[in-house]
Every structure is written in structure tokens, then in C-alpha cells.
Short mmCIF file of C-alpha atoms and ligand atoms in Angstrom, two decimals:
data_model
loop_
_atom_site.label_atom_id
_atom_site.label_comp_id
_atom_site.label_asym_id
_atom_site.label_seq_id
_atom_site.Cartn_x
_atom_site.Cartn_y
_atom_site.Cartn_z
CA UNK Y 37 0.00 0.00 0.00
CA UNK Y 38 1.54 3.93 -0.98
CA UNK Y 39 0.86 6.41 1.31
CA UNK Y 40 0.35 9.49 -0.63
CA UNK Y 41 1.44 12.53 0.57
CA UNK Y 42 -0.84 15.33 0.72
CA UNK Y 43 0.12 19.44 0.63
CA UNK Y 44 0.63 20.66 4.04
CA UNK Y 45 -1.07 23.59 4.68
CA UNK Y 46 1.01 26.77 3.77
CA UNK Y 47 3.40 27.92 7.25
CA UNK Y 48 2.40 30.91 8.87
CA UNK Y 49 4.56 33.72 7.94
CA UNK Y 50 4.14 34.74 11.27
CA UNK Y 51 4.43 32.70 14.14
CA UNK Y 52 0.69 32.02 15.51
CA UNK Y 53 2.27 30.83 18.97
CA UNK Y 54 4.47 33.49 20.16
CA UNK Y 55 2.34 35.17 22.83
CA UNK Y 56 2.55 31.33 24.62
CA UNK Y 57 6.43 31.63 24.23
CA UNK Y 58 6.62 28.59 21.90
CA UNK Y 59 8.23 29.26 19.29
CA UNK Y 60 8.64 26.06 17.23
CA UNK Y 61 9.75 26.30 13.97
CA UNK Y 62 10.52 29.95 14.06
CA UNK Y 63 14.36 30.18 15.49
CA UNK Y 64 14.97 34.00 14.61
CA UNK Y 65 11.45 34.91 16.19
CA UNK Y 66 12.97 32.74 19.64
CA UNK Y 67 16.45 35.03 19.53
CA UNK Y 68 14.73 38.28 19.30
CA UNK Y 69 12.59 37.53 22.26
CA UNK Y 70 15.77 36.71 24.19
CA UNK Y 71 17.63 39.56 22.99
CA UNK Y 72 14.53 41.43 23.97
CA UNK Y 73 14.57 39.94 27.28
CA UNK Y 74 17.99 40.70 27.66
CA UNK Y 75 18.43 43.78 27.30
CA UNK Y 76 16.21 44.52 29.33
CA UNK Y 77 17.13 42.58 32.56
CA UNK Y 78 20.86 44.25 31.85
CA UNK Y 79 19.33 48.04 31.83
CA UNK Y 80 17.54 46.83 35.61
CA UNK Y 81 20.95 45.43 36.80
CA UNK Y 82 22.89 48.23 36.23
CA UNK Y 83 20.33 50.58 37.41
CA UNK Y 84 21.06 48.13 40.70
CA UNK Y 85 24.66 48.53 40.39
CA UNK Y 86 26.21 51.95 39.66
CA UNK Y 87 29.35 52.64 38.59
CA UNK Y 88 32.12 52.24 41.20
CA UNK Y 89 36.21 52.26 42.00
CA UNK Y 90 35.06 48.89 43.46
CA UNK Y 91 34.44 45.91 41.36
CA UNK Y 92 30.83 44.71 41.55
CA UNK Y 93 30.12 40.97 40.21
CA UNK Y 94 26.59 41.66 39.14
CA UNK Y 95 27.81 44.66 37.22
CA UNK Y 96 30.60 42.79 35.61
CA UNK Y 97 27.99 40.25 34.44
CA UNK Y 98 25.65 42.98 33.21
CA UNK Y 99 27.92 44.35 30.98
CA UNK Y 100 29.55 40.90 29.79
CA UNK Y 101 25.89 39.71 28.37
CA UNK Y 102 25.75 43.30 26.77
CA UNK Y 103 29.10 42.20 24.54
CA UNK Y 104 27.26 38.95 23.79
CA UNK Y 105 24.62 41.04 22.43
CA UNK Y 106 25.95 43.80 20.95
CA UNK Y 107 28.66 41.28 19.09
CA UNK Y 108 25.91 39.18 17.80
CA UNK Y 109 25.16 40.93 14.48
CA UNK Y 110 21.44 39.32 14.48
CA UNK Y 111 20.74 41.98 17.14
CA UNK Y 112 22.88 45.23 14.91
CA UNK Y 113 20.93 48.07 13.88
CA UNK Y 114 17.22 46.14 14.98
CA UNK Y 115 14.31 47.66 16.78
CA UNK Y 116 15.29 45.92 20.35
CA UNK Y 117 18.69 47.35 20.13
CA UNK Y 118 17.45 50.80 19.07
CA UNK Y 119 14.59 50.92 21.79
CA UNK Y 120 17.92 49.86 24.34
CA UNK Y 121 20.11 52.47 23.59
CA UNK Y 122 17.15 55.63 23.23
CA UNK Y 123 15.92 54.55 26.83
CA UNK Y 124 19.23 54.29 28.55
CA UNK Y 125 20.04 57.74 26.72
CA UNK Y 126 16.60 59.21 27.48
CA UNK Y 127 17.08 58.06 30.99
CA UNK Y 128 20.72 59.94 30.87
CA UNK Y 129 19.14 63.58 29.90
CA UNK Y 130 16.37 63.82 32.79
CA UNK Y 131 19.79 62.76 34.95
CA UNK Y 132 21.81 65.55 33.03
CA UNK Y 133 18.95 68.25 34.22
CA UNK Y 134 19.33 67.65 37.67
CA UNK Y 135 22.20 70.29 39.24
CA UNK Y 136 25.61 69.49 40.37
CA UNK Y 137 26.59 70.68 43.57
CA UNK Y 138 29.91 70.22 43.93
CA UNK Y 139 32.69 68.26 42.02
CA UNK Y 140 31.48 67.05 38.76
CA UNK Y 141 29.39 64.58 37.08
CA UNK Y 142 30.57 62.53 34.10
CA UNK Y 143 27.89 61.08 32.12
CA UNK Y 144 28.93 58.42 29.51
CA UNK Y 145 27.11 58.82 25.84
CA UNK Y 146 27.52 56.85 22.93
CA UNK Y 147 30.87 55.32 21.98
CA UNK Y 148 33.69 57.94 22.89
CA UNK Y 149 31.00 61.01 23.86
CA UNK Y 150 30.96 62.55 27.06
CA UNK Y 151 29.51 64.82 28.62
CA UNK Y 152 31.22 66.49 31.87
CA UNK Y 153 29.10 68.96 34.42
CA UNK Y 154 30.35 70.74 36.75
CA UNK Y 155 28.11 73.58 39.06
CA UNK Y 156 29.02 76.19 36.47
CA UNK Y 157 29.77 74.47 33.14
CA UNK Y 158 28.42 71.08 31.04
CA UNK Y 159 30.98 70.03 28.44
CA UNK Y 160 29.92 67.83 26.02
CA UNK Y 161 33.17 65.68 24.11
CA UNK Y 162 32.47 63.60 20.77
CA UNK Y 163 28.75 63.72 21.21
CA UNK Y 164 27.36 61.95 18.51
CA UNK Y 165 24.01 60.03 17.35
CA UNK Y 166 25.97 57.09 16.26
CA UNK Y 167 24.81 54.89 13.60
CA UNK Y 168 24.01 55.47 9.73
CA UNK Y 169 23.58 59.05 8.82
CA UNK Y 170 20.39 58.63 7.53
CA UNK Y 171 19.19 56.36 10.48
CA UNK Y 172 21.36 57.46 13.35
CA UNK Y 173 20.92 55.11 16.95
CA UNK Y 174 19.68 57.94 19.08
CA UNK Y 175 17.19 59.43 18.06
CA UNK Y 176 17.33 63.52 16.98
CA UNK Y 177 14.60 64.32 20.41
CA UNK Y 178 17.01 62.61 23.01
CA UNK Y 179 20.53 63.95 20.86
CA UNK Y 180 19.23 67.49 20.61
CA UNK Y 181 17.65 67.45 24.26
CA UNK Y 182 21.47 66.98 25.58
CA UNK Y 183 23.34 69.16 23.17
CA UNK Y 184 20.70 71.54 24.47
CA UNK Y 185 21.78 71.17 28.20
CA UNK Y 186 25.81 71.91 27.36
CA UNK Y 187 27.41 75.37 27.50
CA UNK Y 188 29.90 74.11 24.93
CA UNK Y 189 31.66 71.16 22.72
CA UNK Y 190 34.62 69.77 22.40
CA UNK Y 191 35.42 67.54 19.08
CA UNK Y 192 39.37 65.11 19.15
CA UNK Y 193 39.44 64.71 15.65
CA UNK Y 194 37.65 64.22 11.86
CA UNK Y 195 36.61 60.78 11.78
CA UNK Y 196 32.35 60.36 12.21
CA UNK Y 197 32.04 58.54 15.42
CA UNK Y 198 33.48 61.77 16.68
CA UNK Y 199 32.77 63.98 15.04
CA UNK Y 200 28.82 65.18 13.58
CA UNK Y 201 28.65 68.70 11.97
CA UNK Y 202 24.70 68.24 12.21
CA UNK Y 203 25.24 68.38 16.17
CA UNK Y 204 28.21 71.02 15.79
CA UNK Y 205 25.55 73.14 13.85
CA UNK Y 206 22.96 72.70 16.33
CA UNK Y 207 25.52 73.96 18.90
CA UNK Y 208 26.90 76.79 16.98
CA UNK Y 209 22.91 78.05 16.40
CA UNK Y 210 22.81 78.25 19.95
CA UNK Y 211 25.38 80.78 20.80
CA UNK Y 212 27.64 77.96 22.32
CA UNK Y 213 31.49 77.72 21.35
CA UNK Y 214 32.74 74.15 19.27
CA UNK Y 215 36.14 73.77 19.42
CA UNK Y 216 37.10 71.53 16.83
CA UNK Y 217 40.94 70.38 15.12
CA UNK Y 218 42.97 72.29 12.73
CA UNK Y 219 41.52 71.49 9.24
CA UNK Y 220 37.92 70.23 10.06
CA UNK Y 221 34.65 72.31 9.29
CA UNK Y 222 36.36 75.55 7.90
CA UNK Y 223 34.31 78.35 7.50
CA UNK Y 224 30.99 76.30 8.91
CA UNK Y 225 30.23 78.79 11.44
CA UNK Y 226 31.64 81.58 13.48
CA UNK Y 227 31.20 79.41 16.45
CA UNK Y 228 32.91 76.47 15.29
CA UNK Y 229 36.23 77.54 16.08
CA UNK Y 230 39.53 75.11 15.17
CA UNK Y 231 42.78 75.37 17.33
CA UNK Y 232 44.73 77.00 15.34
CA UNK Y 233 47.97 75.74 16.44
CA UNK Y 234 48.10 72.59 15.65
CA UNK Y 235 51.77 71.19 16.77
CA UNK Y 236 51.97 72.98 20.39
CA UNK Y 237 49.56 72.83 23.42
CA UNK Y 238 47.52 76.11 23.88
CA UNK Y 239 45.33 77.36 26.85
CA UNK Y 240 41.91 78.64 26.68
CA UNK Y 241 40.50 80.54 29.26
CA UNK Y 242 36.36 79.59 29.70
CA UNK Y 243 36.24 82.70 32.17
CA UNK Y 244 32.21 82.91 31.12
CA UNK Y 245 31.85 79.07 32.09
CA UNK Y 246 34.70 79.23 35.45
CA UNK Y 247 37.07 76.79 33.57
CA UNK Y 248 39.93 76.75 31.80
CA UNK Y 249 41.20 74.30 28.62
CA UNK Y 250 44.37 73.06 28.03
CA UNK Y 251 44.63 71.72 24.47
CA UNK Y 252 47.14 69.11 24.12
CA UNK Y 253 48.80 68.31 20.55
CA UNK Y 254 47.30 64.38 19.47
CA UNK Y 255 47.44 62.44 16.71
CA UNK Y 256 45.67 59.03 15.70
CA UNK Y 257 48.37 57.75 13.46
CA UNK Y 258 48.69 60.85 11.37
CA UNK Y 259 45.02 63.11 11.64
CA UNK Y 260 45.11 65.40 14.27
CA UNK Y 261 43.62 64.38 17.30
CA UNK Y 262 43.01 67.02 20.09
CA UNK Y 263 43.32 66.28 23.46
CA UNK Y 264 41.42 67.74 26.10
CA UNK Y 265 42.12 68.65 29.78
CA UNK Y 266 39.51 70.82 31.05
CA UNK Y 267 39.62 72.45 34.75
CA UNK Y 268 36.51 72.89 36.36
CA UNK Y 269 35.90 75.85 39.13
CA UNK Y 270 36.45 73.46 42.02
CA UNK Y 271 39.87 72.60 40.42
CA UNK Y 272 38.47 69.04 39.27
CA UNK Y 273 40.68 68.61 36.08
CA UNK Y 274 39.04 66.14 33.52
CA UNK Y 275 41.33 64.92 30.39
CA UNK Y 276 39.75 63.50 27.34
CA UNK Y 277 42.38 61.45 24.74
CA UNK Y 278 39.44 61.22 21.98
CA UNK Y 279 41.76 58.53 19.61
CA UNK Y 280 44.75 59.32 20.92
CA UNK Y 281 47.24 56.59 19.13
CA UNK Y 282 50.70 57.36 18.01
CA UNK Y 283 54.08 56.42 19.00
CA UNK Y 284 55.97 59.48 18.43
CA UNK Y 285 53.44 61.32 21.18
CA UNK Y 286 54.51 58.87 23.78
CA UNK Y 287 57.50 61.33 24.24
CA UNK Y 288 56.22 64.03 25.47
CA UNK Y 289 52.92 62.48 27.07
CA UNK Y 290 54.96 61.29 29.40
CA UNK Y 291 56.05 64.59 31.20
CA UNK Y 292 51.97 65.85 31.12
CA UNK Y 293 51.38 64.52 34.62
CA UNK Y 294 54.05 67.34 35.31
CA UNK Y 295 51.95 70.31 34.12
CA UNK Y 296 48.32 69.03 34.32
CA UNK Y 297 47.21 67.37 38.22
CA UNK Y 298 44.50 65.29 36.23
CA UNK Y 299 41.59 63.81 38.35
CA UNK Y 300 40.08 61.55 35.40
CA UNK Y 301 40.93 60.31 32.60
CA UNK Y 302 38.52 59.40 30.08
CA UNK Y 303 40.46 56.82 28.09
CA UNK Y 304 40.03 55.55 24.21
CA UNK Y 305 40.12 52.07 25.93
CA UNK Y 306 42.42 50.56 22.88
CA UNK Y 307 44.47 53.16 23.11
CA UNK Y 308 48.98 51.95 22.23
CA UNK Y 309 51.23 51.12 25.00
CA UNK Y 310 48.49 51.15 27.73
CA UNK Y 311 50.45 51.45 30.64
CA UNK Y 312 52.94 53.90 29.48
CA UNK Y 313 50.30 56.64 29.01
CA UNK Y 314 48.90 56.00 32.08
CA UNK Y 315 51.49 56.70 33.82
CA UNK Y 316 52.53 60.19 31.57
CA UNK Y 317 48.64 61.47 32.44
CA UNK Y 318 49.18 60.59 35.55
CA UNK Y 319 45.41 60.51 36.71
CA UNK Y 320 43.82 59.99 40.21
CA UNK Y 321 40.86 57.53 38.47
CA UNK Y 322 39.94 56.10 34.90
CA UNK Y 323 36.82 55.87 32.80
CA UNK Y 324 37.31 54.12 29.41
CA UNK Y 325 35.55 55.43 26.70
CA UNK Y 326 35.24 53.46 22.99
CA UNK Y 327 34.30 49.67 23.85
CA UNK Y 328 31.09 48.76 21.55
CA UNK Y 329 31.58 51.04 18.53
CA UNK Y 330 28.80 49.16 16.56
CA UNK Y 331 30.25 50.54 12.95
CA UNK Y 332 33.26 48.57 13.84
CA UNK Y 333 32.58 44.40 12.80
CA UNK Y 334 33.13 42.62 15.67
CA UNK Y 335 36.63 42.29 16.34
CA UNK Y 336 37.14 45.85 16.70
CA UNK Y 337 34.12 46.61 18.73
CA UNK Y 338 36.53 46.62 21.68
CA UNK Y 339 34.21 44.58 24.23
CA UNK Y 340 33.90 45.25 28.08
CA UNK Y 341 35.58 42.27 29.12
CA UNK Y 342 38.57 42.67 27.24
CA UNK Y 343 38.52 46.50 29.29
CA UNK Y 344 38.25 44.77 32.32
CA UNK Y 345 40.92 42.45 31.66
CA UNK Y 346 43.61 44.48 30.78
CA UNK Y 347 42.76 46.96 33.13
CA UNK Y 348 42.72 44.87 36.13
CA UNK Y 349 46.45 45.36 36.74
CA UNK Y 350 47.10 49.50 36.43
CA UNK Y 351 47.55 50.84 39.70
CA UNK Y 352 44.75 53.54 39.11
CA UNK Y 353 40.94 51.83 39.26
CA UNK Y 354 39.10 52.30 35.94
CA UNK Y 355 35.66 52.93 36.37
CA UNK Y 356 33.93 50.87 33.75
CA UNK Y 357 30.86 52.63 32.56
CA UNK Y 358 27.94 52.00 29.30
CA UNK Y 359 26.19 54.02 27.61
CA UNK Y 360 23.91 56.48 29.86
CA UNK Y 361 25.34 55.66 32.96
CA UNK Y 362 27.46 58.31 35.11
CA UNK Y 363 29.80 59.19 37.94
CA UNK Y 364 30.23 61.96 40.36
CA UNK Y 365 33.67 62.74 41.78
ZN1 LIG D 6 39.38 58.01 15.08
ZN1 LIG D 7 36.96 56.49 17.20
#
């Protein structure tokens, strides 16, 4: 006797089960409900666990499942990831409202942005949207609603997770000073203003803000690559290395401890010959900056673990932060 077989019925292109978590037969539809899940147990941990000198297990942990997510490229550039990021960065700008007292706050923004606030001046560093132009991760409310709490902006060097002349514009329309590299944005905007000496450090006084800038000479390989040390009212000095990476600099970075007293150091965390420039900034504490760059593939996207691992050892404590989250000193 043949058994004949018969058309199935045509599969649902959706999956008819997935409000009863089953998700037979639709494996994609299973690892965006984890992802989903996720993400969102790691956002409640490390609102748990703030950032700390001290190491913290659960934090560690947090931020170890956020590599696994953010270097699976199933989850790159989807809906979960995007809703992630906005809320943790929505989250950061009703922080960034709130007053600082005394010392200052560092919040931690996408990639290599920062944004530093002291009682009489917020600096933002590198602030960018990250992402496609045309699609950017943050979305233009929550980017433009912190821009729009900074006095001024600080840009290390050309290269677009940096650097975003949208955001410089929106800063320079605003009456608020961009400092920016010799050679990039000429003649944007009065307000846009490039160091003009490129090959020597120069000082800027922010007497309007109650800080001054010391603008030290950088590179990344050969591009110019300013590097920030900003000193806040208090006397809290903050140094920012942007992509600081280039051998011949080593020489005289390591005499800066000797003319800047630098409380933190917010660190490209690949950045050559780790310990060596350490030890020229000289600083009191660390906070990494860099790890996750999603336009990098994923060897390059610099994960958390691989901070905390070769971070453990320097004698100053590096305190390991994601995106939205923040510190006062
Ligand atoms: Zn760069
Ligand atoms: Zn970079």
C-alpha cells in the first residue's frame, strides 16, 4: 500500500504561537525575544549597580551579556537594540537636568561622547548620534535634548564617530562655542572655532563658564587628534584622549602629569602602550571610553571584558561605565 502525501497547509509567515512563548519552527522569532529579554534585565541590573572604584560581580555580568549582544550581528541596527540604547540615553538627559553641587558629574554617551558637568559648566566631548547618517541610533529628540543642556563642545578629531557637523551646527545656532581640530569644518560657522595651532599645546580661558582648557597636541596615526584637559571651578581637572594613538606622542605624554594634576581620565580604551600613558597622564581615576563602537565588525568593537581584563592590573581603578550611565567625583 503507498501512502500518498498530501500538501501541508502553507506555514504561517508569522508565528501564531508566540504570545505562549513557543516558538517552534521559528528560530529567529525565539532570539529576538531573548535579545529582547535581555536587554532589558541588563538596563535593571545596572540601574542596581552603579558605577564604582570597586568591582561589583553583578555589574561585571551585566555588561559581559551586553558584549554577547551587541557582538551578535542578528541583534545590529534592529528595533530591540534601538529601543535599548534611546531609553538608557533618554534616561541619561532627565539625569543631566538635575544640578551638580559640587565636584562634577561625568555622564557616559555613545561610543567615545561625554559629557562632563560641573556647578558652572556642562561640556559635552564627541557627542554623537551614532549609527548610519540617515538612520542614526539615538534618536534627533534625546541627541538634541542633551546638546541643548551643554554650554559648549569639544570635538578630538575628523573621523564620524566623533565627530557630527549636524550636532556642531545645532551647537553653533545656539550661541555655544565648538572647538574643533585644525583642518575640520572651515568656515561652517563663526562658532565652530579650530585650534589653530596645531603642533603645540595652547590654553583657553572659559572665564564665562569658570574653567579653563588646556589643548594638548594628538594624533591618531597621522590626523590630528586634540586632546582635552579641562579644569573645572572646584579645580576638578578632567582629560579627554578622543583617539589618541601614536608612537611618536609617547614622548612628550609622558612629562603631562608634570603640568596638568588630572583627576580623570577618560580613556580611548584601545588606546597603544596602555600602561605607558597611564602613567605620563598621571590621573587619580579612569573611565574608558570606545568599547562597543557598533560601525566597527566585531573584532574591533573593543568589548567590556577585554577592558576589564587588561585593566585589572594598572595601579589607578578604571571605572567601567555603558552608555547612559554616570559618575560623580
Ligand atoms: Zn578616530
Ligand atoms: Zn573612534
Amino acid at each position: 500500500m503507498f501512502f500518498v502525501q498530501t500538501a501541508c497547509a502553507e506555514r504561517p509567515k508569522q508565528n501564531p504561537r508566540e504570545k505562549y512563548c513557543i516558538f517552534w519552527g521559528y528560530p529567529d522569532n525565539y532570539l529576538d525575544h531573548q535579545a529582547e529579554e535581555a536587554f532589558a534585565k541588563i538596563d535593571e541590573v545596572l540601574k542596581g549597580h552603579k558605577p564604582s572604584q570597586k568591582e561589583n560581580l553583578s555589574r561585571e555580568m551585566a555588561l559581559i551579556s551586553l558584549d554577547m549582544l551587541l557582538h551578535d550581528t542578528r541583534n545590529d541596527n534592529t528595533p530591540i537594540f534601538r529601543s535599548f540604547i534611546n531609553k538608557r540615553m533618554s534616561d541619561m538627559l532627565v539625569e543631566l537636568a538635575k544640578p551638580v553641587k559640587k565636584g562634577v558629574k561625568v555622564y557616559k554617551a555613545y561610543n567615545d561622547g561625554f559629557i562632563i558637568k560641573s556647578k558652572t559648566a556642562t561640556i559635552a566631548i564627541d557627542l554623537v548620534p551614532g549609527g548610519p547618517g540617515a538612520q542614526p541610533f539615538i534618536s534627533d529628540s534625546v541627541i538634541y535634548g542633551i546638546a541643548s543642556l551643554c554650554d559648549a563642545m569639544f570635538i578630538s578629531h575628523a573621523h564620524g564617530d566623533h565627530a557630527n557637523l549636524r550636532i556642531a551646527k545645532a551647537f553653533a545656532a545656539a550661541g555655544k562655542t565648538v572647538i574643533v581640530p585644525k583642518g575640520l569644518w572651515t568656515g561652517e560657522d563663526p562658532n565652530i572655532k579650530q585650534l589653530l595651532v596645531a603642533d603645540s599645546a595652547v590654553t583657553v580661558p572659559f572665564t564665562e563658564l569658570g574653567m579653563s582648557l588646556r589643548i594638548l597636541p594628538g594624533h591618531q596615526d597621522d590626523m590630528y587628534n586634540n586632546i582635552y584637559v579641562m579644569t573645572f571651578k572646584d579645580g576638578t581637572t578632567v582629560a579627554h584622549t578622543g583617539d589618541q594613538y601614536n608612537a611618536e606622542d609617547l614622548a612628550w605624554i609622558d612629562n603631562v602629569h608634570k603640568e596638568c594634576k588630572i583627576d580623570i581620565l577618560l580613556l580611548n580604551c584601545w588606546i597603544n602602550d596602555l600602561e605607558r600613558t597611564v602613567n605620563g597622564f598621571g590621573p587619580k581615576i579612569i573611565i574608558t571610553g570606545h568599547e562597543n563602537e557598533m560601525e566597527h565588525s566585531i573584532d574591533h568593537r573593543e568589548a567590556y571584558w577585554m577592558t576589564m581584563h587588561k585593566y585589572k592590573n594598572l595601579k589607578q581603578p578604571n571605572v567601567l561605565m555603558t552608555w547612559g550611565e554616570s559618575f560623580a567625583y
